[in-house]
Every structure is written in structure tokens, then in C-alpha cells.
Amino acid sequence: MSAHSHVDGKLPHEPEKATLEARNKVLGFWLFLGAETVLFGTLFSAFLALRHQVGDGNPSGQELFELSITAWATFILLTSSLTSVFSIQAMHLNKVKAMLSWLIVTILLGAAFLGLEIYEFANYVEEGHKFSTSAFSTSFYTLVGFHGAHVLFGVLWILLLILQIFKKGLTVVTAPKIYVAGIYWHFIDVVWVFIFTVVYLMGKVG
């Protein structure tokens, strides 16, 4: 029996759970996300401890943050979470073209989010808010930049998976990879909601 299918030539309804190896892969990934959560928690703690240590004459979050840009970035990333859900639903229905289409939309939205973040960072640097300007700026760029690096990794990962599906098709081997990438994408979206609330909204309120 090939990896492409079961006896009737069709994949099971939830191909990401079709084999023991696949189920172990998903479980292992949840454990990895547990470690990632601790890591982000540490960065959040550092930011909260240092966010008022701006230094003389340096801009604070209240002066710096442009919530309209960040709100757009948030909307884009949350929309990408929805398109990621649609891709998994299409996978469960064995609609490979629809799944690939939604995955492509997801990475385009991820790339748009990164574009806005780079634009935002460039504006801050122009206003004198550089990485080493103050304890606040260092903790800000470390936390938000670390998340941005995760988004970039997610975009490249999903892109590689799309190429793999084109090459090998949707199988009980490739399906768990798509599923795990979907979990990862939701994770970085949830982390961003916390960043938007803790860093930007609380920062703007002062």
C-alpha cells in the first residue's frame, strides 16, 4: 500500500492522524510549542520590567506607537489565521487545489504583515528609537523582532510545504506536516494578540 492513500485510493478524513508516526509528530510539536511559550513569556516579562526605562530625551511608546499601522498588521495576521483554518478544512475534504490556494493566501498575508512591521521599525529608527537607545527600546525590538522572525520562518516553512505537495501530492506523510504548520501559524497569531495588547495598547495608554 503506497503512502498516497488507503485501500480505496482516498485519504482518510483526518489524514494528519492516520498513522502512529503522524500522531507522534503532532504531539511532539505541542511539546515544542510549550517550550516556545515559556520563551515568549520570558521576553514579555523582560519587556514589562523595562518598558518605562526610556532614558532622558528618548521617545516613549506613548509618543512612538502608531496604532493605525499596528491595527492593520493585526487584522492581516488574524485574517491569515482564518485562511489557515480554511486550508486544513480543504485538506480534510481532500480538496488539494483549494488547500494549496488557501495556503498561498496565508503566506501572502504573512508577507504583508512582515512588510508593515519593517516599515514600522524603519519609522521608529528615524525617530531615534534604535535597538540600543534605551532598556525599553532593546526589550521592545527583542520581543517584537523575535515574533517577526517566527512569522518569517512560518512563511518560508509553508512555502516549502506547498512545493512538497506539488511534488509528492497530499499523502498520510505530507498531511501531518500541513497540520503542524497550521498549529504553528495559530500560535504566532495568538502571541501577536498578546503583543498588540501588552506592548502597543498598554504602551499607548502609558
GROMACS .gro file of C-alpha atoms in nm:
model
  206
    1MET     CA    1   0.000   0.000   0.000
    2SER     CA    2   0.151   0.336  -0.101
    3ALA     CA    3   0.184   0.636   0.125
    4HIS     CA    4  -0.054   0.818  -0.106
    5SER     CA    5  -0.368   0.655   0.016
    6HIS     CA    6  -0.554   0.378   0.186
    7VAL     CA    7  -0.713   0.080   0.009
    8ASP     CA    8  -0.990   0.270  -0.170
    9GLY     CA    9  -0.748   0.526  -0.320
   10LYS     CA   10  -0.875   0.802  -0.091
   11LEU     CA   11  -0.717   0.960   0.211
   12PRO     CA   12  -0.892   0.920   0.548
   13HIS     CA   13  -1.097   1.219   0.672
   14GLU     CA   14  -0.819   1.334   0.909
   15PRO     CA   15  -0.501   1.223   0.728
   16GLU     CA   16  -0.282   1.402   0.985
   17LYS     CA   17  -0.389   1.136   1.240
   18ALA     CA   18  -0.384   0.837   1.005
   19THR     CA   19  -0.054   0.687   1.125
   20LEU     CA   20   0.114   0.650   1.463
   21GLU     CA   21   0.414   0.845   1.335
   22ALA     CA   22   0.184   1.131   1.235
   23ARG     CA   23   0.013   1.137   1.577
   24ASN     CA   24   0.354   1.136   1.748
   25LYS     CA   25   0.467   1.424   1.525
   26VAL     CA   26   0.165   1.633   1.628
   27LEU     CA   27   0.214   1.551   1.998
   28GLY     CA   28   0.586   1.632   1.977
   29PHE     CA   29   0.504   1.965   1.818
   30TRP     CA   30   0.266   2.059   2.101
   31LEU     CA   31   0.554   1.994   2.345
   32PHE     CA   32   0.780   2.217   2.133
   33LEU     CA   33   0.517   2.496   2.148
   34GLY     CA   34   0.515   2.459   2.526
   35ALA     CA   35   0.885   2.547   2.529
   36GLU     CA   36   0.822   2.836   2.286
   37THR     CA   37   0.551   2.970   2.519
   38VAL     CA   38   0.799   2.977   2.808
   39LEU     CA   39   1.049   3.162   2.585
   40PHE     CA   40   0.796   3.426   2.480
   41GLY     CA   41   0.678   3.453   2.842
   42THR     CA   42   1.034   3.541   2.945
   43LEU     CA   43   1.057   3.811   2.676
   44PHE     CA   44   0.719   3.954   2.782
   45SER     CA   45   0.836   3.965   3.145
   46ALA     CA   46   1.157   4.145   3.045
   47PHE     CA   47   0.962   4.396   2.838
   48LEU     CA   48   0.712   4.467   3.119
   49ALA     CA   49   1.000   4.518   3.363
   50LEU     CA   50   1.187   4.758   3.130
   51ARG     CA   51   0.910   4.938   2.939
   52HIS     CA   52   0.931   5.258   3.148
   53GLN     CA   53   1.312   5.278   3.134
   54VAL     CA   54   1.325   5.514   2.839
   55GLY     CA   55   1.618   5.740   2.932
   56ASP     CA   56   1.643   6.119   2.902
   57GLY     CA   57   1.506   6.270   2.585
   58ASN     CA   58   1.431   5.936   2.421
   59PRO     CA   59   1.083   5.868   2.278
   60SER     CA   60   0.843   5.656   2.487
   61GLY     CA   61   0.594   5.406   2.348
   62GLN     CA   62   0.319   5.663   2.402
   63GLU     CA   63   0.494   5.907   2.164
   64LEU     CA   64   0.617   5.646   1.918
   65PHE     CA   65   0.343   5.394   1.854
   66GLU     CA   66   0.123   5.448   1.550
   67LEU     CA   67  -0.176   5.228   1.630
   68SER     CA   68  -0.329   5.254   1.280
   69ILE     CA   69  -0.033   5.062   1.128
   70THR     CA   70  -0.034   4.804   1.407
   71ALA     CA   71  -0.411   4.761   1.386
   72TRP     CA   72  -0.377   4.685   1.013
   73ALA     CA   73  -0.096   4.439   1.085
   74THR     CA   74  -0.317   4.270   1.347
   75PHE     CA   75  -0.612   4.249   1.107
   76ILE     CA   76  -0.389   4.097   0.836
   77LEU     CA   77  -0.240   3.836   1.071
   78LEU     CA   78  -0.579   3.738   1.218
   79THR     CA   79  -0.717   3.702   0.864
   80SER     CA   80  -0.423   3.474   0.780
   81SER     CA   81  -0.521   3.258   1.078
   82LEU     CA   82  -0.866   3.219   0.921
   83THR     CA   83  -0.723   3.128   0.578
   84SER     CA   84  -0.502   2.872   0.754
   85VAL     CA   85  -0.818   2.714   0.903
   86PHE     CA   86  -0.975   2.703   0.555
   87SER     CA   87  -0.667   2.521   0.420
   88ILE     CA   88  -0.699   2.249   0.688
   89GLN     CA   89  -1.073   2.216   0.617
   90ALA     CA   90  -0.995   2.174   0.246
   91MET     CA   91  -0.734   1.910   0.335
   92HIS     CA   92  -0.994   1.716   0.538
   93LEU     CA   93  -1.223   1.723   0.233
   94ASN     CA   94  -0.934   1.604   0.013
   95LYS     CA   95  -0.958   1.922  -0.196
   96VAL     CA   96  -0.589   1.966  -0.269
   97LYS     CA   97  -0.622   2.268  -0.504
   98ALA     CA   98  -0.836   2.458  -0.253
   99MET     CA   99  -0.593   2.368   0.026
  100LEU     CA  100  -0.296   2.498  -0.175
  101SER     CA  101  -0.484   2.817  -0.267
  102TRP     CA  102  -0.562   2.894   0.098
  103LEU     CA  103  -0.200   2.819   0.198
  104ILE     CA  104  -0.075   3.063  -0.070
  105VAL     CA  105  -0.315   3.332   0.059
  106THR     CA  106  -0.190   3.264   0.413
  107ILE     CA  107   0.177   3.321   0.324
  108LEU     CA  108   0.093   3.632   0.119
  109LEU     CA  109  -0.084   3.777   0.424
  110GLY     CA  110   0.214   3.676   0.640
  111ALA     CA  111   0.447   3.857   0.400
  112ALA     CA  112   0.222   4.166   0.407
  113PHE     CA  113   0.238   4.162   0.790
  114LEU     CA  114   0.619   4.149   0.774
  115GLY     CA  115   0.624   4.436   0.525
  116LEU     CA  116   0.423   4.653   0.765
  117GLU     CA  117   0.650   4.558   1.056
  118ILE     CA  118   0.965   4.651   0.861
  119TYR     CA  119   0.803   4.984   0.762
  120GLU     CA  120   0.709   5.047   1.127
  121PHE     CA  121   1.061   4.966   1.254
  122ALA     CA  122   1.217   5.194   0.990
  123ASN     CA  123   0.994   5.480   1.111
  124TYR     CA  124   1.095   5.422   1.474
  125VAL     CA  125   1.466   5.421   1.390
  126GLU     CA  126   1.418   5.753   1.205
  127GLU     CA  127   1.263   5.897   1.520
  128GLY     CA  128   1.566   5.794   1.724
  129HIS     CA  129   1.424   5.470   1.866
  130LYS     CA  130   1.712   5.234   1.789
  131PHE     CA  131   1.788   4.891   1.937
  132SER     CA  132   2.044   5.027   2.185
  133THR     CA  133   1.875   5.362   2.259
  134SER     CA  134   1.732   5.252   2.595
  135ALA     CA  135   1.635   4.947   2.800
  136PHE     CA  136   1.280   4.999   2.668
  137SER     CA  137   1.389   5.000   2.302
  138THR     CA  138   1.609   4.691   2.346
  139SER     CA  139   1.330   4.490   2.513
  140PHE     CA  140   1.078   4.614   2.253
  141TYR     CA  141   1.284   4.517   1.949
  142THR     CA  142   1.383   4.184   2.106
  143LEU     CA  143   1.022   4.080   2.176
  144VAL     CA  144   0.857   4.214   1.858
  145GLY     CA  145   1.154   4.120   1.637
  146PHE     CA  146   1.163   3.766   1.780
  147HIS     CA  147   0.795   3.728   1.689
  148GLY     CA  148   0.864   3.872   1.341
  149ALA     CA  149   1.138   3.612   1.292
  150HIS     CA  150   0.880   3.344   1.379
  151VAL     CA  151   0.641   3.481   1.116
  152LEU     CA  152   0.920   3.479   0.856
  153PHE     CA  153   1.006   3.121   0.948
  154GLY     CA  154   0.637   3.026   0.916
  155VAL     CA  155   0.610   3.185   0.571
  156LEU     CA  156   0.919   3.000   0.444
  157TRP     CA  157   0.806   2.673   0.605
  158ILE     CA  158   0.459   2.683   0.447
  159LEU     CA  159   0.615   2.781   0.112
  160LEU     CA  160   0.838   2.471   0.125
  161LEU     CA  161   0.536   2.256   0.215
  162ILE     CA  162   0.343   2.393  -0.085
  163LEU     CA  163   0.634   2.293  -0.311
  164GLN     CA  164   0.640   1.949  -0.147
  165ILE     CA  165   0.266   1.899  -0.208
  166PHE     CA  166   0.314   1.994  -0.575
  167LYS     CA  167   0.590   1.732  -0.597
  168LYS     CA  168   0.457   1.446  -0.382
  169GLY     CA  169   0.084   1.515  -0.352
  170LEU     CA  170  -0.129   1.506  -0.037
  171THR     CA  171  -0.045   1.185   0.149
  172VAL     CA  172  -0.056   1.049   0.503
  173VAL     CA  173   0.310   1.162   0.517
  174THR     CA  174   0.265   1.521   0.390
  175ALA     CA  175  -0.074   1.588   0.558
  176PRO     CA  176   0.063   1.593   0.918
  177LYS     CA  177   0.324   1.849   0.806
  178ILE     CA  178   0.049   2.081   0.679
  179TYR     CA  179  -0.148   2.029   1.000
  180VAL     CA  180   0.153   2.103   1.224
  181ALA     CA  181   0.237   2.417   1.023
  182GLY     CA  182  -0.126   2.527   1.079
  183ILE     CA  183  -0.087   2.484   1.457
  184TYR     CA  184   0.237   2.686   1.444
  185TRP     CA  185   0.066   2.964   1.248
  186HIS     CA  186  -0.217   2.989   1.504
  187PHE     CA  187   0.043   3.001   1.781
  188ILE     CA  188   0.225   3.302   1.633
  189ASP     CA  189  -0.112   3.472   1.578
  190VAL     CA  190  -0.207   3.424   1.944
  191VAL     CA  191   0.134   3.557   2.054
  192TRP     CA  192   0.078   3.865   1.835
  193VAL     CA  193  -0.259   3.936   2.003
  194PHE     CA  194  -0.070   3.947   2.336
  195ILE     CA  195   0.199   4.172   2.182
  196PHE     CA  196  -0.063   4.408   2.039
  197THR     CA  197  -0.237   4.430   2.377
  198VAL     CA  198   0.063   4.439   2.614
  199VAL     CA  199   0.313   4.635   2.402
  200TYR     CA  200   0.105   4.865   2.182
  201LEU     CA  201  -0.229   4.926   2.355
  202MET     CA  202  -0.083   4.944   2.708
  203GLY     CA  203   0.211   5.144   2.570
  204LYS     CA  204  -0.017   5.399   2.403
  205VAL     CA  205  -0.223   5.438   2.719
  206GLY     CA  206   0.104   5.483   2.907
   0.00000   0.00000   0.00000
